[in-house]
């Protein structure tokens, strides 16, 4: 067995980079024809770049990238089947045994780890080899810039889930080069910044002149802002968020509900700056969110052709909204069945009488796969990042209020009450983020980066999960034990040893 980041694929077809016996860690590794002879032409470079997006699909088709944080947070919860409740109850182990035995690794932190390093390895090959390709110089530079962006995104995803993680910046020509130890989180962020700096010089196009699923130049700054926020680099977060806002390239959808409508995806790209696109880059890849969030037995036509009743919002979260908040319309306590009858909340699911349905990923028309995009970076995030970063730096200034009030206005809410102190204002921003980004894989990381998860999570309970007791070690997930076995230089997170 070898670390997950020594695998390589092109154009969606996985080609093993090394020949190995899973029981022998000292076996000689042979370079493949692919690594020696690929990336000679423009077509090779384009195919290699598409391959670097494939781990994104692995991460979002489960979708581990959203289910892992969402099932851990204080907004949404799963029907307790196939190992999902281990995330909600914080009972997972370093082997992620329950997910494995139920064939649900695609919903586990292990998928995030393996996909992240798979993507980094593929990006590394592009960065190392595409400069040698014979092709148009402008496109060559853009391809390399996209690879730097993807490497930064994968590295950021890993560190926000696992803390200190290996930094891998060169392709693995040998087994020795594949075995890398962990680096401190501070160094991980230095590498993320360096990669994003490279991406910003690559001449990536601005929206709307960007292919679906690809990052624009503004998206690079958006990831920069988000990474800096998590790194508590408030000045950088504010600078980059303002760069996106002031570019004028993106705009908020007037009706927040249209941000998620399956039939308004093209228009919604004005706000959904970068998303997991079911198509066109990953045409055979779908995701589960649509089918999980509708009621059981495919009972509500507006949700999906097929739905299982496997993911709901807590009643306490629904109750936290101001009744006039338009974002609350993306939740529901009733549904209309196939006969046109209104089904009461107590009958939504047999497992609890207070389940709340989530309406962000509805797709009433698709019969093969699910087509709604999963947002990764939205313009709304830039306003709230700017509000928080400004307050962290300068207190609850008028500038900070202006940023958050843009989002509240779109939601139909009055401006935030004036006169708040610095801490109270920051708490208000974090709460605004909760209402804005629920079921988008965001809330858990807001709770862990601010240390609020230990107090917030025990309050998010119901009859299905009456007691939830995270501990300090749950701030980060354990590194998958398979990776510890495969990499002699890799050590488990201290709290999980």
Short mmCIF file of C-alpha atoms in Angstrom, two decimals, residues 70-394:
data_model
loop_
_atom_site.label_atom_id
_atom_site.label_comp_id
_atom_site.label_asym_id
_atom_site.label_seq_id
_atom_site.Cartn_x
_atom_site.Cartn_y
_atom_site.Cartn_z
CA UNK A 70 -22.67 19.24 7.30
CA UNK A 71 -23.34 16.07 9.28
CA UNK A 72 -20.95 17.37 11.94
CA UNK A 73 -22.46 20.84 12.35
CA UNK A 74 -25.42 22.33 14.22
CA UNK A 75 -27.66 22.91 11.18
CA UNK A 76 -28.21 19.60 9.39
CA UNK A 77 -28.27 15.95 10.35
CA UNK A 78 -28.60 12.54 8.67
CA UNK A 79 -30.97 9.68 9.05
CA UNK A 80 -28.72 7.40 11.06
CA UNK A 81 -27.80 4.83 8.43
CA UNK A 82 -24.67 3.57 6.63
CA UNK A 83 -22.28 5.23 9.04
CA UNK A 84 -23.47 8.80 8.62
CA UNK A 85 -24.37 9.12 12.28
CA UNK A 86 -20.75 8.59 13.33
CA UNK A 87 -20.09 12.13 12.09
CA UNK A 88 -23.05 13.55 13.98
CA UNK A 89 -22.22 11.67 17.17
CA UNK A 90 -18.44 12.03 16.81
CA UNK A 91 -17.98 8.27 17.11
CA UNK A 92 -15.77 7.72 14.05
CA UNK A 93 -12.37 6.11 14.58
CA UNK A 94 -9.00 6.48 12.85
CA UNK A 95 -9.88 3.65 10.47
CA UNK A 96 -13.29 5.14 9.59
CA UNK A 97 -14.42 1.56 10.13
CA UNK A 98 -18.16 2.11 9.95
CA UNK A 99 -17.96 4.00 6.66
CA UNK A 100 -15.70 1.33 5.17
CA UNK A 101 -17.82 -1.61 6.24
CA UNK A 102 -20.92 0.08 4.82
CA UNK A 103 -19.17 1.00 1.53
CA UNK A 104 -19.53 4.70 2.35
CA UNK A 105 -15.93 5.82 2.20
CA UNK A 106 -17.11 8.37 -0.39
CA UNK A 107 -18.91 10.16 2.48
CA UNK A 108 -15.99 10.08 4.91
CA UNK A 109 -12.94 12.21 5.74
CA UNK A 110 -10.85 9.45 4.18
CA UNK A 111 -12.27 10.44 0.78
CA UNK A 112 -11.25 14.04 1.39
CA UNK A 113 -7.71 12.94 2.18
CA UNK A 114 -7.29 10.59 -0.78
CA UNK A 115 -8.94 12.96 -3.27
CA UNK A 116 -6.93 15.91 -1.98
CA UNK A 117 -3.58 14.23 -2.48
CA UNK A 118 -4.65 12.65 -5.74
CA UNK A 119 -5.44 16.13 -7.01
CA UNK A 120 -2.18 17.57 -5.70
CA UNK A 121 -0.17 14.86 -7.44
CA UNK A 122 -1.90 15.53 -10.75
CA UNK A 123 -1.42 19.26 -10.38
CA UNK A 124 2.26 18.67 -9.63
CA UNK A 125 2.74 16.81 -12.92
CA UNK A 126 1.18 19.68 -14.83
CA UNK A 127 3.35 22.26 -13.08
CA UNK A 128 6.48 20.19 -13.70
CA UNK A 129 5.87 19.00 -17.26
CA UNK A 130 3.59 21.41 -19.14
CA UNK A 131 6.33 24.10 -19.38
CA UNK A 132 8.11 21.66 -21.72
CA UNK A 133 5.08 21.14 -23.99
CA UNK A 134 4.97 22.53 -27.51
CA UNK A 135 1.88 24.73 -27.53
CA UNK A 136 0.50 28.26 -27.51
CA UNK A 137 2.34 30.20 -24.82
CA UNK A 138 -0.72 32.03 -23.50
CA UNK A 139 -2.76 28.87 -23.03
CA UNK A 140 0.26 27.06 -21.61
CA UNK A 141 0.56 29.72 -18.91
CA UNK A 142 -3.15 29.49 -18.11
CA UNK A 143 -3.06 25.70 -17.76
CA UNK A 144 -0.17 25.94 -15.33
CA UNK A 145 -2.04 28.69 -13.45
CA UNK A 146 -5.12 26.50 -13.12
CA UNK A 147 -2.92 23.71 -11.76
CA UNK A 148 -1.52 26.08 -9.12
CA UNK A 149 -5.08 27.09 -8.20
CA UNK A 150 -6.21 23.48 -7.90
CA UNK A 151 -3.18 22.56 -5.83
CA UNK A 152 -3.94 25.44 -3.47
CA UNK A 153 -7.59 24.40 -3.23
CA UNK A 154 -6.77 20.77 -2.49
CA UNK A 155 -4.14 21.78 0.08
CA UNK A 156 -6.57 24.17 1.77
CA UNK A 157 -9.27 21.50 1.89
CA UNK A 158 -6.83 19.13 3.56
CA UNK A 159 -5.57 21.53 6.19
CA UNK A 160 -9.02 22.75 7.23
CA UNK A 161 -10.01 19.12 7.83
CA UNK A 162 -6.79 17.64 9.22
CA UNK A 163 -4.64 20.54 10.48
CA UNK A 164 -0.92 19.87 9.95
CA UNK A 165 -0.58 17.90 6.71
CA UNK A 166 2.13 16.97 4.18
CA UNK A 167 3.06 19.61 1.61
CA UNK A 168 3.70 17.98 -1.75
CA UNK A 169 5.02 20.28 -4.51
CA UNK A 170 6.84 17.89 -6.85
CA UNK A 171 5.64 14.81 -8.72
CA UNK A 172 6.60 11.39 -7.39
CA UNK A 173 9.16 9.93 -9.78
CA UNK A 174 10.08 7.38 -7.12
CA UNK A 175 8.72 5.81 -3.97
CA UNK A 176 11.13 7.87 -1.90
CA UNK A 177 9.74 11.11 -3.32
CA UNK A 178 6.20 9.97 -2.50
CA UNK A 179 6.92 9.56 1.21
CA UNK A 180 6.54 12.98 2.84
CA UNK A 181 6.00 13.96 6.46
CA UNK A 182 3.62 16.57 7.84
CA UNK A 183 4.30 20.30 7.87
CA UNK A 184 2.94 22.81 10.39
CA UNK A 185 -0.31 24.45 9.37
CA UNK A 186 1.46 27.81 9.10
CA UNK A 187 3.75 26.41 6.41
CA UNK A 188 0.80 24.85 4.61
CA UNK A 189 -0.79 28.27 4.34
CA UNK A 190 2.48 29.77 3.08
CA UNK A 191 2.40 27.22 0.27
CA UNK A 192 -1.26 27.95 -0.45
CA UNK A 193 -0.47 31.66 -0.72
CA UNK A 194 2.51 30.98 -2.98
CA UNK A 195 0.40 28.83 -5.30
CA UNK A 196 -2.35 31.42 -5.49
CA UNK A 197 0.22 34.13 -6.22
CA UNK A 198 1.35 32.01 -9.17
CA UNK A 199 -2.22 31.53 -10.34
CA UNK A 200 -2.83 35.28 -10.24
CA UNK A 201 0.00 35.85 -12.72
CA UNK A 202 -1.25 33.24 -15.18
CA UNK A 203 -3.59 35.45 -17.18
CA UNK A 204 -6.73 33.51 -16.26
CA UNK A 205 -9.82 35.09 -17.82
CA UNK A 206 -12.35 37.15 -15.91
CA UNK A 207 -16.02 36.30 -15.63
CA UNK A 208 -18.06 35.90 -17.81
CA UNK A 209 -15.33 34.86 -20.27
CA UNK A 210 -14.53 31.68 -18.41
CA UNK A 211 -15.46 28.07 -19.12
CA UNK A 212 -17.97 26.42 -16.81
CA UNK A 213 -16.30 24.83 -13.84
CA UNK A 214 -13.00 26.64 -14.36
CA UNK A 215 -11.63 29.35 -12.06
CA UNK A 216 -11.60 32.94 -13.22
CA UNK A 217 -8.93 35.35 -12.05
CA UNK A 218 -11.45 36.65 -9.50
CA UNK A 219 -12.04 33.13 -8.18
CA UNK A 220 -8.33 32.87 -7.39
CA UNK A 221 -8.70 35.96 -5.21
CA UNK A 222 -11.85 34.49 -3.67
CA UNK A 223 -10.02 31.34 -2.58
CA UNK A 224 -7.18 33.56 -1.36
CA UNK A 225 -9.65 35.54 0.80
CA UNK A 226 -11.18 32.39 2.24
CA UNK A 227 -7.84 30.75 2.97
CA UNK A 228 -6.57 33.95 4.61
CA UNK A 229 -9.69 34.09 6.78
CA UNK A 230 -9.05 30.56 8.01
CA UNK A 231 -5.41 31.49 8.55
CA UNK A 232 -6.52 34.47 10.69
CA UNK A 233 -4.65 36.72 8.28
CA UNK A 234 -7.29 39.42 8.50
CA UNK A 235 -5.53 42.05 6.38
CA UNK A 236 -5.00 39.61 3.51
CA UNK A 237 -8.56 38.30 3.78
CA UNK A 238 -9.94 41.84 3.60
CA UNK A 239 -7.66 42.81 0.71
CA UNK A 240 -8.60 39.81 -1.41
CA UNK A 241 -12.33 39.88 -0.63
CA UNK A 242 -12.45 43.56 -1.57
CA UNK A 243 -10.56 42.80 -4.78
CA UNK A 244 -13.31 40.41 -5.80
CA UNK A 245 -16.14 42.75 -4.80
CA UNK A 246 -14.56 45.81 -6.40
CA UNK A 247 -13.79 43.97 -9.64
CA UNK A 248 -17.47 44.33 -10.50
CA UNK A 249 -17.36 41.05 -12.40
CA UNK A 250 -19.83 39.21 -10.17
CA UNK A 251 -23.15 40.19 -8.61
CA UNK A 252 -25.66 38.77 -6.14
CA UNK A 253 -28.78 37.14 -7.49
CA UNK A 254 -31.73 39.44 -6.62
CA UNK A 255 -33.71 36.47 -5.28
CA UNK A 256 -31.54 34.27 -3.09
CA UNK A 257 -33.59 31.22 -4.07
CA UNK A 258 -32.52 31.60 -7.69
CA UNK A 259 -28.93 31.00 -6.61
CA UNK A 260 -29.82 27.31 -6.32
CA UNK A 261 -32.50 26.70 -8.94
CA UNK A 262 -31.66 23.84 -11.28
CA UNK A 263 -33.00 25.81 -14.25
CA UNK A 264 -31.11 29.04 -13.48
CA UNK A 265 -27.59 27.73 -13.15
CA UNK A 266 -26.21 29.81 -16.00
CA UNK A 267 -27.60 33.06 -14.61
CA UNK A 268 -26.56 32.09 -11.06
CA UNK A 269 -22.91 31.84 -12.07
CA UNK A 270 -22.88 35.61 -11.57
CA UNK A 271 -22.92 34.76 -7.85
CA UNK A 272 -21.78 31.13 -7.78
CA UNK A 273 -18.26 32.05 -8.74
CA UNK A 274 -16.93 28.51 -8.61
CA UNK A 275 -18.91 25.34 -8.04
CA UNK A 276 -18.75 21.60 -8.46
CA UNK A 277 -20.30 21.32 -11.89
CA UNK A 278 -21.91 17.99 -12.62
CA UNK A 279 -21.20 18.88 -16.25
CA UNK A 280 -19.38 19.61 -18.48
CA UNK A 281 -15.98 18.76 -16.96
CA UNK A 282 -17.21 15.64 -15.20
CA UNK A 283 -20.02 14.55 -17.45
CA UNK A 284 -20.64 11.16 -15.90
CA UNK A 285 -20.35 12.40 -12.33
CA UNK A 286 -23.33 13.28 -10.17
CA UNK A 287 -23.88 13.84 -6.46
CA UNK A 288 -26.27 12.61 -3.78
CA UNK A 289 -27.49 15.86 -2.27
CA UNK A 290 -30.71 16.12 -4.27
CA UNK A 291 -31.84 12.60 -3.45
CA UNK A 292 -30.81 12.84 0.20
CA UNK A 293 -32.74 16.02 0.94
CA UNK A 294 -36.18 15.23 -0.38
CA UNK A 295 -38.69 13.24 1.70
CA UNK A 296 -38.57 9.48 1.83
CA UNK A 297 -40.12 7.37 -0.91
CA UNK A 298 -39.72 10.04 -3.63
CA UNK A 299 -42.88 11.55 -2.17
CA UNK A 300 -42.50 15.21 -3.21
CA UNK A 301 -42.25 15.97 -6.95
CA UNK A 302 -40.68 19.41 -6.45
CA UNK A 303 -37.66 17.88 -4.71
CA UNK A 304 -36.58 15.10 -7.03
CA UNK A 305 -37.69 12.21 -9.18
CA UNK A 306 -36.02 10.00 -6.56
CA UNK A 307 -35.50 10.99 -2.92
CA UNK A 308 -34.75 8.99 0.20
CA UNK A 309 -35.38 11.26 3.17
CA UNK A 310 -31.84 11.01 4.47
CA UNK A 311 -30.82 14.57 5.34
CA UNK A 312 -32.72 17.24 7.25
CA UNK A 313 -32.24 20.52 9.10
CA UNK A 314 -32.67 20.82 12.86
CA UNK A 315 -35.83 22.52 14.06
CA UNK A 316 -33.66 24.75 16.26
CA UNK A 317 -31.85 26.03 13.19
CA UNK A 318 -35.13 26.72 11.38
CA UNK A 319 -36.35 28.59 14.45
CA UNK A 320 -33.23 30.77 14.48
CA UNK A 321 -34.34 32.62 11.33
CA UNK A 322 -36.30 35.83 11.41
CA UNK A 323 -39.64 34.80 9.85
CA UNK A 324 -39.20 37.48 7.15
CA UNK A 325 -35.77 36.18 6.13
CA UNK A 326 -36.08 35.00 2.53
CA UNK A 327 -33.40 32.38 3.13
CA UNK A 328 -35.83 30.54 5.41
CA UNK A 329 -37.80 29.79 2.23
CA UNK A 330 -34.96 27.41 1.38
CA UNK A 331 -36.22 25.25 4.24
CA UNK A 332 -39.70 23.81 4.73
CA UNK A 333 -41.74 22.12 7.44
CA UNK A 334 -44.31 20.67 5.02
CA UNK A 335 -44.32 19.35 1.47
CA UNK A 336 -46.80 18.78 -1.34
CA UNK A 337 -47.16 15.13 -2.28
CA UNK A 338 -47.90 13.65 -5.70
CA UNK A 339 -51.65 14.05 -5.24
CA UNK A 340 -51.35 17.75 -4.33
CA UNK A 341 -51.93 17.13 -0.63
CA UNK A 342 -49.96 19.08 1.96
CA UNK A 343 -48.07 16.73 4.26
CA UNK A 344 -47.59 17.95 7.82
CA UNK A 345 -44.20 18.17 9.43
CA UNK A 346 -44.87 15.31 11.83
CA UNK A 347 -45.30 13.01 8.83
CA UNK A 348 -42.22 14.05 6.85
CA UNK A 349 -40.25 11.15 8.27
CA UNK A 350 -41.01 8.34 10.70
CA UNK A 351 -37.80 8.96 12.67
CA UNK A 352 -38.82 12.31 14.21
CA UNK A 353 -41.77 14.70 14.26
CA UNK A 354 -39.69 17.87 13.78
CA UNK A 355 -37.67 17.24 10.63
CA UNK A 356 -37.12 20.26 8.40
CA UNK A 357 -36.64 19.78 4.66
CA UNK A 358 -33.79 21.48 2.78
CA UNK A 359 -34.58 23.02 -0.61
CA UNK A 360 -31.19 24.13 -1.92
CA UNK A 361 -30.59 21.25 -4.31
CA UNK A 362 -33.99 20.52 -5.80
CA UNK A 363 -34.15 18.89 -9.22
CA UNK A 364 -37.65 17.79 -10.21
CA UNK A 365 -36.80 16.85 -13.79
CA UNK A 366 -33.65 14.73 -14.00
CA UNK A 367 -34.06 10.99 -14.27
CA UNK A 368 -30.38 10.11 -14.70
CA UNK A 369 -28.05 11.75 -12.21
CA UNK A 370 -28.64 15.04 -10.43
CA UNK A 371 -27.74 18.29 -12.09
CA UNK A 372 -27.75 21.09 -9.46
CA UNK A 373 -24.29 22.54 -8.95
CA UNK A 374 -22.76 22.51 -5.47
CA UNK A 375 -21.46 26.00 -4.61
CA UNK A 376 -17.86 26.20 -3.46
CA UNK A 377 -17.13 29.94 -3.62
CA UNK A 378 -19.94 32.50 -3.76
CA UNK A 379 -19.84 36.27 -3.98
CA UNK A 380 -21.93 36.46 -0.79
CA UNK A 381 -18.98 34.86 1.00
CA UNK A 382 -16.73 37.74 -0.06
CA UNK A 383 -19.01 40.31 1.59
CA UNK A 384 -19.11 38.38 4.85
CA UNK A 385 -15.38 37.66 4.80
CA UNK A 386 -14.79 41.39 4.30
CA UNK A 387 -17.16 42.23 7.15
CA UNK A 388 -15.46 39.85 9.56
CA UNK A 389 -11.92 40.78 8.54
CA UNK A 390 -12.65 44.52 8.80
CA UNK A 391 -14.09 44.01 12.28
CA UNK A 392 -11.16 41.86 13.39
CA UNK A 393 -8.80 44.61 12.30
CA UNK A 394 -10.67 47.78 13.16
#
